[in-house]
Coordinates of N, CA, C and O in Angstrom, one line a residue:
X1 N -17.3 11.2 23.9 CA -16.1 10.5 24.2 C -15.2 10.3 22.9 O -14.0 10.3 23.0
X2 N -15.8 10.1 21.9 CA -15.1 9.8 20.5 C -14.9 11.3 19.7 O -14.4 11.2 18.6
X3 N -15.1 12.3 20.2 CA -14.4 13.4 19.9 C -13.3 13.7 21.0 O -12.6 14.8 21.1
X4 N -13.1 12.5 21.6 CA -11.7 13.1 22.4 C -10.3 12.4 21.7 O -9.1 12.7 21.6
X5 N -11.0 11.5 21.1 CA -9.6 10.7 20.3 C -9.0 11.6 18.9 O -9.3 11.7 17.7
X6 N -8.1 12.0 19.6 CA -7.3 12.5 18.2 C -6.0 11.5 17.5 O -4.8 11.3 17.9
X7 N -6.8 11.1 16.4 CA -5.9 10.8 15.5 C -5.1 11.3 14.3 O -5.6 11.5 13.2
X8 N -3.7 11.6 14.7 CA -3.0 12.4 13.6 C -3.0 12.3 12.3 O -3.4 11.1 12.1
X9 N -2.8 12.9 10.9 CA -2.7 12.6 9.9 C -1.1 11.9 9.3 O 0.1 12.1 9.7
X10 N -1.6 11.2 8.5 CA -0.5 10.5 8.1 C 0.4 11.0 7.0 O 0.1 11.3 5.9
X11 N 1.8 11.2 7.7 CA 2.5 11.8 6.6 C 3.7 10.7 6.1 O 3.9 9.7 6.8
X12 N 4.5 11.1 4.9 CA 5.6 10.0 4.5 C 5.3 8.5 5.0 O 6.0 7.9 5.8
X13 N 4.1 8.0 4.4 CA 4.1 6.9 4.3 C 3.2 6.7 3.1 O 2.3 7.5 2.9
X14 N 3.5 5.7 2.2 CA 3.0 5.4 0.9 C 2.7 4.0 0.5 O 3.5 3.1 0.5
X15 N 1.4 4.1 0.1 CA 1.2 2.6 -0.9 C 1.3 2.6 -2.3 O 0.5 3.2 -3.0
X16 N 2.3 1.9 -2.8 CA 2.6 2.2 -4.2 C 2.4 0.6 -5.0 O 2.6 -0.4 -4.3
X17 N 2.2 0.3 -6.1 CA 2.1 -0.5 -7.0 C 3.2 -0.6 -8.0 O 3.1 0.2 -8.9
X18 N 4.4 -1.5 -8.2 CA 5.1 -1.6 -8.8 C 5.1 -2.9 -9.7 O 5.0 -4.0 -9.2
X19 N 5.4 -2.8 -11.2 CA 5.5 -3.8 -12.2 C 6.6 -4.5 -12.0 O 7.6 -4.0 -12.5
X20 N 6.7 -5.7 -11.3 CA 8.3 -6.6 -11.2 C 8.3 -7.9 -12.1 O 7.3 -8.6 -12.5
X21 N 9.3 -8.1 -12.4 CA 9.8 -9.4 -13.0 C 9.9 -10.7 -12.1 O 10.8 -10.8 -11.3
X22 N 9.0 -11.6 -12.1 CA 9.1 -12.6 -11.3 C 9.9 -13.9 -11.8 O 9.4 -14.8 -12.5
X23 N 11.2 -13.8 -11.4 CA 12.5 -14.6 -11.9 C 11.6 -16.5 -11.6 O 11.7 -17.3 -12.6
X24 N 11.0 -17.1 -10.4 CA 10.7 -18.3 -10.1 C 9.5 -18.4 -11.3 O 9.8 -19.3 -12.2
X25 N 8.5 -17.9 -11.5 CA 7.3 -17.9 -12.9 C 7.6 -17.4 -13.8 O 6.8 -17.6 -14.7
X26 N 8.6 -16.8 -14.2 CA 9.3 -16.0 -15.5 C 8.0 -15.1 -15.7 O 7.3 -15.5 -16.7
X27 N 7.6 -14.0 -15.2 CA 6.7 -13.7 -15.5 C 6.6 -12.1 -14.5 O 7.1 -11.9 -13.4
X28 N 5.7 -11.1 -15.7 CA 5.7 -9.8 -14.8 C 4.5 -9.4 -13.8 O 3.4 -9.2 -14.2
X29 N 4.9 -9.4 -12.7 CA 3.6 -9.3 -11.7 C 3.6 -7.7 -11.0 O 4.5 -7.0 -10.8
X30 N 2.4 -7.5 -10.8 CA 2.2 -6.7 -10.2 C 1.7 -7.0 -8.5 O 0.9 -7.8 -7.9
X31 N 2.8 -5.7 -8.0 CA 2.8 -5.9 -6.2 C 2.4 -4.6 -5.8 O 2.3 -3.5 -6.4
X32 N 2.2 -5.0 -4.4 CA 1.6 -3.3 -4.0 C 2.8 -3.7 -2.8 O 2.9 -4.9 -2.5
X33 N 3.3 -2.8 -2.4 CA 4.4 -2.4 -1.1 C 3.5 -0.9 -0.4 O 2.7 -0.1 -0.9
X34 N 4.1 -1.0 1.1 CA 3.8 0.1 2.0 C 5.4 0.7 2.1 O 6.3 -0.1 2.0
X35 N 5.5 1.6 2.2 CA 6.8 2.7 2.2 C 6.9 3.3 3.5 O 6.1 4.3 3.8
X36 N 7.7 2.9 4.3 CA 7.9 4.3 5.6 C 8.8 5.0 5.1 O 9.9 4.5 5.1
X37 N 8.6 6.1 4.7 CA 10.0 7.3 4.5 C 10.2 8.2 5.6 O 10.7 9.3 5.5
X38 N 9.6 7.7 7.2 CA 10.1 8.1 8.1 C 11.3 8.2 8.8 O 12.3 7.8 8.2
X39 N 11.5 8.5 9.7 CA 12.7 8.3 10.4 C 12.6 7.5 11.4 O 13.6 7.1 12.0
X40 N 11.4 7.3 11.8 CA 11.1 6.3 12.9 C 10.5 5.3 12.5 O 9.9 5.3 11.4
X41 N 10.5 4.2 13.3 CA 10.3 3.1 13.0 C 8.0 2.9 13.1 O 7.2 3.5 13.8
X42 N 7.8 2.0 12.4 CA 6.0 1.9 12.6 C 6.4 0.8 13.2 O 7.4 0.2 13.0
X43 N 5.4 0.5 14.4 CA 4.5 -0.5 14.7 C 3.6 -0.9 14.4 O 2.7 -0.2 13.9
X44 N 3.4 -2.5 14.6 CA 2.2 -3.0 14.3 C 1.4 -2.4 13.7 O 0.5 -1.6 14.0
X45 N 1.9 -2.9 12.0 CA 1.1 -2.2 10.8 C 0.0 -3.3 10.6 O 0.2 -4.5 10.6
X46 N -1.3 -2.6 10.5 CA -2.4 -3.6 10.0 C -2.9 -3.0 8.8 O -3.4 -1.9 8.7
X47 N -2.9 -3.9 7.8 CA -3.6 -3.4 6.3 C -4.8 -4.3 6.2 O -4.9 -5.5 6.7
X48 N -5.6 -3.7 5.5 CA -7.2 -4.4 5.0 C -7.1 -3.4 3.9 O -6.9 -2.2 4.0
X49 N -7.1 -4.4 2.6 CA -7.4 -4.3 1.6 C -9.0 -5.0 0.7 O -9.5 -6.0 1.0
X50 N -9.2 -4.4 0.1 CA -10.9 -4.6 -0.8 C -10.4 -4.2 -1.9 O -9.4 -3.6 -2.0
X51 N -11.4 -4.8 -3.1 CA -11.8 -3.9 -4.4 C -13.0 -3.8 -4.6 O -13.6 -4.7 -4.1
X52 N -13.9 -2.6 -5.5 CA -15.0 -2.7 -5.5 C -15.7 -2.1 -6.2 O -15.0 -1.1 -6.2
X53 N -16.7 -1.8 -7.0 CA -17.2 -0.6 -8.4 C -18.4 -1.6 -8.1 O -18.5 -2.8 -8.2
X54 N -19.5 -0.6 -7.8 CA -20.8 -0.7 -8.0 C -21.3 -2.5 -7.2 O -20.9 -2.6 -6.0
X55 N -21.9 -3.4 -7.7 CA -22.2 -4.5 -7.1 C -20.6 -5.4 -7.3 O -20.6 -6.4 -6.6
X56 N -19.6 -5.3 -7.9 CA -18.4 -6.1 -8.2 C -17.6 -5.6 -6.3 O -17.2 -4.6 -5.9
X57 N -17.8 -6.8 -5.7 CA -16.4 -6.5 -4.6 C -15.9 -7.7 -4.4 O -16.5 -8.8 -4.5
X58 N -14.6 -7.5 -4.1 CA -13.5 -8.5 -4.0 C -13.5 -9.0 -2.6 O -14.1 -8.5 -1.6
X59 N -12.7 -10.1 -2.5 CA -12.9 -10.4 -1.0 C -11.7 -9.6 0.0 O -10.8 -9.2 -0.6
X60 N -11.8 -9.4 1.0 CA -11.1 -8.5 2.2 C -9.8 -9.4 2.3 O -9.8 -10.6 2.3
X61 N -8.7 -8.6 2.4 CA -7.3 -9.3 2.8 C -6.9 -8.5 3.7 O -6.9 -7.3 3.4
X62 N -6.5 -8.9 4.8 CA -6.2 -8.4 5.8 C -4.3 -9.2 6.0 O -3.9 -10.3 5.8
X63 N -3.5 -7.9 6.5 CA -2.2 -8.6 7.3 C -1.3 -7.6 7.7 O -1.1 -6.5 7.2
X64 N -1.0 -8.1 8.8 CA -0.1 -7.6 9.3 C 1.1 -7.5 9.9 O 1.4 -8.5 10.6
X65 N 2.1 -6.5 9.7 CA 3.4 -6.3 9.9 C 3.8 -5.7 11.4 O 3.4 -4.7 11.9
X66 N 4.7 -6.7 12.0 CA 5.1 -6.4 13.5 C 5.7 -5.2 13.6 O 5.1 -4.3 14.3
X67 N 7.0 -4.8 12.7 CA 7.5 -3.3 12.8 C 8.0 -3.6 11.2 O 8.3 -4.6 10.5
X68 N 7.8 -2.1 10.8 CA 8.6 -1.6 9.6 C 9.5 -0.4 10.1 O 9.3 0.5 10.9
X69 N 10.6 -0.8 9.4 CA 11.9 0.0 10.0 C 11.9 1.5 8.9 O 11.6 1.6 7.7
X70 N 12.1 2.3 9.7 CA 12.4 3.7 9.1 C 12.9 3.8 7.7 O 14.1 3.4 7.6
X71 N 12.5 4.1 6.8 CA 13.4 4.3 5.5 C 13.2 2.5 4.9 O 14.2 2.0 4.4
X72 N 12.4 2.1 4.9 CA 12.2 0.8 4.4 C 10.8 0.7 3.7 O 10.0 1.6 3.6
X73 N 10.7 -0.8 2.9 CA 9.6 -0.8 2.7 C 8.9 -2.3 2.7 O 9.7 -3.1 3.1
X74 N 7.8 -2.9 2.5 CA 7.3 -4.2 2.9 C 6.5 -4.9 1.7 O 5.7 -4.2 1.2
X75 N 6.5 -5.9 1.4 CA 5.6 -6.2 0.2 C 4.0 -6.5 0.9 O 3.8 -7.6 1.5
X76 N 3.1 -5.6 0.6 CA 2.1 -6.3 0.8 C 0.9 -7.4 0.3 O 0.1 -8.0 1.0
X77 N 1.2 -7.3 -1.0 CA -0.1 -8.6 -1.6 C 0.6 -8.3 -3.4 O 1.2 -7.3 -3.8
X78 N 0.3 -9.8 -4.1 CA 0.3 -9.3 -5.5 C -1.1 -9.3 -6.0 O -2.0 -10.1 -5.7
X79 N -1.1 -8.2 -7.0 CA -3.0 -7.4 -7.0 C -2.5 -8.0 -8.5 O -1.4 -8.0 -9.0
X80 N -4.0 -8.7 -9.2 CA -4.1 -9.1 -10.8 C -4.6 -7.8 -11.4 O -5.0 -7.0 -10.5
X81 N -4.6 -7.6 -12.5 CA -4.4 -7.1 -13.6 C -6.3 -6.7 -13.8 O -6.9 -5.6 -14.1
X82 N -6.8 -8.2 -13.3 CA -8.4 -8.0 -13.7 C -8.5 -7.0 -12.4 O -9.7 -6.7 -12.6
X83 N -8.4 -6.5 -11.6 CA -8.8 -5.6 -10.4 C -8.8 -4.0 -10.9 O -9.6 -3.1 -10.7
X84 N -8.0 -4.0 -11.4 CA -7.5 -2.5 -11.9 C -8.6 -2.2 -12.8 O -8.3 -1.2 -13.4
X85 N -9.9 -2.6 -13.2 CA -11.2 -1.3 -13.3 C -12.0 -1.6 -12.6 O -13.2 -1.7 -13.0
X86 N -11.4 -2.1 -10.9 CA -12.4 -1.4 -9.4 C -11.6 -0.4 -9.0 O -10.5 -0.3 -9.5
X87 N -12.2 0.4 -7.9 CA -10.9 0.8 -6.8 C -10.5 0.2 -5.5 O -11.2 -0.5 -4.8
X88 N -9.8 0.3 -5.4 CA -8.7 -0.5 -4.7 C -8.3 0.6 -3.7 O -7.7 1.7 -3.8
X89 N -8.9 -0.3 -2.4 CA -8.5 0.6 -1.3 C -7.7 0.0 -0.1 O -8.3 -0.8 0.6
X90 N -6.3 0.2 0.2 CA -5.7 -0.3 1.6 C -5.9 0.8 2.9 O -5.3 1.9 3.3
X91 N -6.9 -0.1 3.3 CA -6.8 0.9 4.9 C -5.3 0.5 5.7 O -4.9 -0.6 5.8
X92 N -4.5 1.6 6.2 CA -3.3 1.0 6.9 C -3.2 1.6 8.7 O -3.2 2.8 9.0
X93 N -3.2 0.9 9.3 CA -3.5 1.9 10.1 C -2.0 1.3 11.4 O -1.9 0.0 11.4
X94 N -1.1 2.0 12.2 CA -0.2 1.9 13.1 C 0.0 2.6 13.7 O -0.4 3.8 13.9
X95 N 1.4 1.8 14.6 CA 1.5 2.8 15.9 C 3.1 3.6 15.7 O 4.1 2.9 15.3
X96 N 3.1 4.8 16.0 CA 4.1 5.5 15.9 C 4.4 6.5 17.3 O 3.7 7.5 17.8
X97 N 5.6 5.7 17.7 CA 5.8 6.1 19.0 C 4.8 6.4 20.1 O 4.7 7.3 20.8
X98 N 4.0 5.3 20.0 CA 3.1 4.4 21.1 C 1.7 6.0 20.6 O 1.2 6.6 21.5
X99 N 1.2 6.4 19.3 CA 0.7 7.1 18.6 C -0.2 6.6 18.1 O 0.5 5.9 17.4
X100 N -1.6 6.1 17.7 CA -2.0 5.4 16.9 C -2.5 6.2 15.5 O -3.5 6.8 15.6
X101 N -1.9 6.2 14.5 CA -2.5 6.6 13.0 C -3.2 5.4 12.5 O -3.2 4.3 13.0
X102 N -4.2 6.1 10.9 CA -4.6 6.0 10.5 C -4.7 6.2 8.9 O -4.8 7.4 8.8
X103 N -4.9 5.7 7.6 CA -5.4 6.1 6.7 C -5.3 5.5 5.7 O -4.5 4.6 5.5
X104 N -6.3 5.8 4.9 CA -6.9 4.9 3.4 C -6.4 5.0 2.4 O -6.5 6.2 2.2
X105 N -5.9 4.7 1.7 CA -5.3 4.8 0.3 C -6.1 4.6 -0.6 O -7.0 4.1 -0.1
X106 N -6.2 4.9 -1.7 CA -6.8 4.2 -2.7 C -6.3 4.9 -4.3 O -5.9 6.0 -4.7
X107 N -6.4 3.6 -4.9 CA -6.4 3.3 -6.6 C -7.7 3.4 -7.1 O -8.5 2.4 -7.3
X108 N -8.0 4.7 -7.5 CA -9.4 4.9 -8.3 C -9.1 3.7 -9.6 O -7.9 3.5 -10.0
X109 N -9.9 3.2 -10.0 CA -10.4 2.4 -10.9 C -9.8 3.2 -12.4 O -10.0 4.2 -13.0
X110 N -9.0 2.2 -12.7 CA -8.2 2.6 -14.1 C -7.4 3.7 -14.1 O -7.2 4.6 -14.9
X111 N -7.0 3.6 -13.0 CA -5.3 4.7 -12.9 C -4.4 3.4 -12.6 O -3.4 3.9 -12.0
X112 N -4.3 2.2 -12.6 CA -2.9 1.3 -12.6 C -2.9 1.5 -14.2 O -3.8 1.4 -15.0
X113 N -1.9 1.7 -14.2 CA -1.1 2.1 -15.7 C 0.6 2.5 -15.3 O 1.2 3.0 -14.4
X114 N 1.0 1.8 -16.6 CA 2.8 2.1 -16.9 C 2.8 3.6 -17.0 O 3.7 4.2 -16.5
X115 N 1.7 4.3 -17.7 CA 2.0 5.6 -18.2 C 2.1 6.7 -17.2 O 2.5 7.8 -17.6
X116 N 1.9 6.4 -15.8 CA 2.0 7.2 -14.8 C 3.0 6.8 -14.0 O 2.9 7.3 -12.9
X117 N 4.0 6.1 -14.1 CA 4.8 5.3 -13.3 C 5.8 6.8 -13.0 O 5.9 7.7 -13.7
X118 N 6.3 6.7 -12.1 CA 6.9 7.5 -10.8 C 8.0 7.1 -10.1 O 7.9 6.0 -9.5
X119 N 9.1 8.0 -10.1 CA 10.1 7.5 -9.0 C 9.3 7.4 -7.3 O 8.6 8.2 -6.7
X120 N 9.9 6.0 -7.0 CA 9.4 5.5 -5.9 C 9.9 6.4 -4.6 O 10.9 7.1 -4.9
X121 N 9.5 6.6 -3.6 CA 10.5 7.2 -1.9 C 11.4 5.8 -1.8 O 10.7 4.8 -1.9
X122 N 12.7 5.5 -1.7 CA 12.9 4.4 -0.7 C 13.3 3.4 -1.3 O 14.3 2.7 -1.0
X123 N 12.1 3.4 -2.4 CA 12.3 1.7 -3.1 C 13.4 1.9 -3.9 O 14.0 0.9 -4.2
X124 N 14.0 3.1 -4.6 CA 14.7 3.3 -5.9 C 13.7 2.3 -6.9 O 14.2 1.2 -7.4
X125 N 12.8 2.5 -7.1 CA 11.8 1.6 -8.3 C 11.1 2.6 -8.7 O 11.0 3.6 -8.1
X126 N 10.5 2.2 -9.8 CA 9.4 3.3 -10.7 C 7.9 2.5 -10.4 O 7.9 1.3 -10.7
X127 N 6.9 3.2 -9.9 CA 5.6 2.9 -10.0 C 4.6 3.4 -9.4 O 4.9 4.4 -8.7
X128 N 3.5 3.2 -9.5 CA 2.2 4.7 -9.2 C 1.9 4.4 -7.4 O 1.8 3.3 -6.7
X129 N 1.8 5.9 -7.1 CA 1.4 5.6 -5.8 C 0.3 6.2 -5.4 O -0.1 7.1 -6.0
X130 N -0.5 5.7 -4.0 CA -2.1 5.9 -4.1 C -2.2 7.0 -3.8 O -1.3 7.5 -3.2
X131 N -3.3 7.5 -4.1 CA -4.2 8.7 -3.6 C -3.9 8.5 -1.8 O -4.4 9.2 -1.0

């Protein structure tokens, strides 16, 4: 029965990490955003996020977004600084045109860095996006 479910692969959609200026703390944080560079709209996005390297794991954050609009993007959590030598994985999984996808992202352990920073899809911002 579970070889009947086909779930599509996920295309133009992205979890990226961007370095921002936080104007209320005066201070620079880092955020992770989800990207639809679709044309259609997602449903009920659910993310679960972890970090983890060997016996070190972080606690699970889970949340979710009712719809993300086509060509938009969402903030999902701000990630510290001490995380970045685990990996860092957001499961994301939604519905696209009553479709259910699926898929994992992840930040291998010590690739958040400025030195790889990247034009964003969407955001017009510079910052690294996951595996």
């Amino acid at each position: 029965m579970k070889k009947d479910i086909i779930i599509p692969g996920v295309q133009n959609v992205y979890v990226a990490i961007v370095n921002e200026y936080n104007h209320i703390h005066q201070s620079q944080n880092w955020n992770v955003y989800i990207i639809n560079d679709k044309l259609v709209d997602l449903e009920l996005v659910l993310i679960v996020s972890s970090g983890e390297l060997d016996a070190k794991v972080t606690s699970i954050f889970r949340k979710k977004i009712d719809k993300l609009p086509s060509k938009s993007y969402a903030k999902i959590e701000m990630i510290q600084e001490e995380l970045f030598v685990l990996n860092n994985s957001f499961k994301i999984s939604f519905f696209e045109k009553n479709v259910m996808c699926d898929k994992t992202f992840i930040f291998p352990k010590n690739t958040i860095t400025k030195d790889v920073f990247q034009e964003l899809p969407v955001m017009n911002e510079r910052g690294i996006l996951a595996e």
